[in-house]
XYZ file of C-alpha atoms in Angstrom:
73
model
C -5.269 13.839 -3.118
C -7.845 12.266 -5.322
C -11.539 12.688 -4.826
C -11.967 9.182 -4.175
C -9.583 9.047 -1.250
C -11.409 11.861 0.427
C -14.475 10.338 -0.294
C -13.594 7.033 1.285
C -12.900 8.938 4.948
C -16.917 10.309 4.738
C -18.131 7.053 2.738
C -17.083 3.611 4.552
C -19.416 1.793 3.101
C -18.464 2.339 -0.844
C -18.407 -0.373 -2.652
C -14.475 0.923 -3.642
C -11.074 3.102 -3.739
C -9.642 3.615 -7.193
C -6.078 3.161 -6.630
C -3.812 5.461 -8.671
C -0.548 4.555 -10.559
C 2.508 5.411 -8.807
C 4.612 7.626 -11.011
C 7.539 7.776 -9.059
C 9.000 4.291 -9.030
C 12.366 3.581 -10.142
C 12.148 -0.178 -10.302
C 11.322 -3.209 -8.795
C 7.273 -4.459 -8.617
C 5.771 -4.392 -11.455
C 2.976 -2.603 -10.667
C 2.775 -0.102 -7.640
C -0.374 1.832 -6.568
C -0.823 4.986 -5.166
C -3.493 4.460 -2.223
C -3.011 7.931 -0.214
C -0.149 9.937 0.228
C 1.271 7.884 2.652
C 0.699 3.969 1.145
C 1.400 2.600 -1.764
C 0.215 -1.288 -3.125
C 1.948 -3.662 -4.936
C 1.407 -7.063 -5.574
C 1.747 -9.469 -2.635
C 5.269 -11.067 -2.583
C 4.913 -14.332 -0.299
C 8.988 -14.188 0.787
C 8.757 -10.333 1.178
C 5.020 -10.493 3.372
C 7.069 -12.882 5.709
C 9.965 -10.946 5.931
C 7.633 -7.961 7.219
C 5.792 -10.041 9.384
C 8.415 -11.390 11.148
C 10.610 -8.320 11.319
C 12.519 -7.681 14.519
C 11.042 -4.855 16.662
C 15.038 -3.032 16.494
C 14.749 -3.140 12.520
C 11.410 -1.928 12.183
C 12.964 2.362 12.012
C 15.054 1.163 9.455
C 12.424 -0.328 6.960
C 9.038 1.704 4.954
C 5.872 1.131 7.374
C 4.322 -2.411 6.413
C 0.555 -1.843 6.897
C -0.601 -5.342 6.132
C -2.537 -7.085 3.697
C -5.343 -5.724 1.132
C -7.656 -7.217 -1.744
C -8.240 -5.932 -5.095
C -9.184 -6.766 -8.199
């Protein structure tokens, strides 16, 4: 894990995370970030945000974790 990830569990009040590149993806997104070693960022999809949002509670063990919504620049 990065330094900045560890530092962001001591440091909530940083001004930022620096999000690595995710070197394992096949295809799809353009650009996916590595945020920990358990989430990942891409760029928000409208269609696809919906389509997690308004998943089923019986499909939910079938799909990767949606953890919502994030800003970056």
């Amino acid at each position: 894990m990065s330094p900045a990830f560890r530092t962001m569990d001591v440091e909530p009040r940083t001004k930022g995370i620096l999000l690595e590149p995710f070197v394992h993806q096949v295809g799809g997104h353009s650009c996916v970030l590595r945020f920990n070693e358990t989430t990942l960022c891409k760029p928000l999809v409208p269609r696809e945000h919906q389509f997690y949002e308004t998943l089923p509670a019986e499909m939910r063990r079938f799909t990767p974790q949606y953890k919502g919504v994030s800003c970056s620049r």
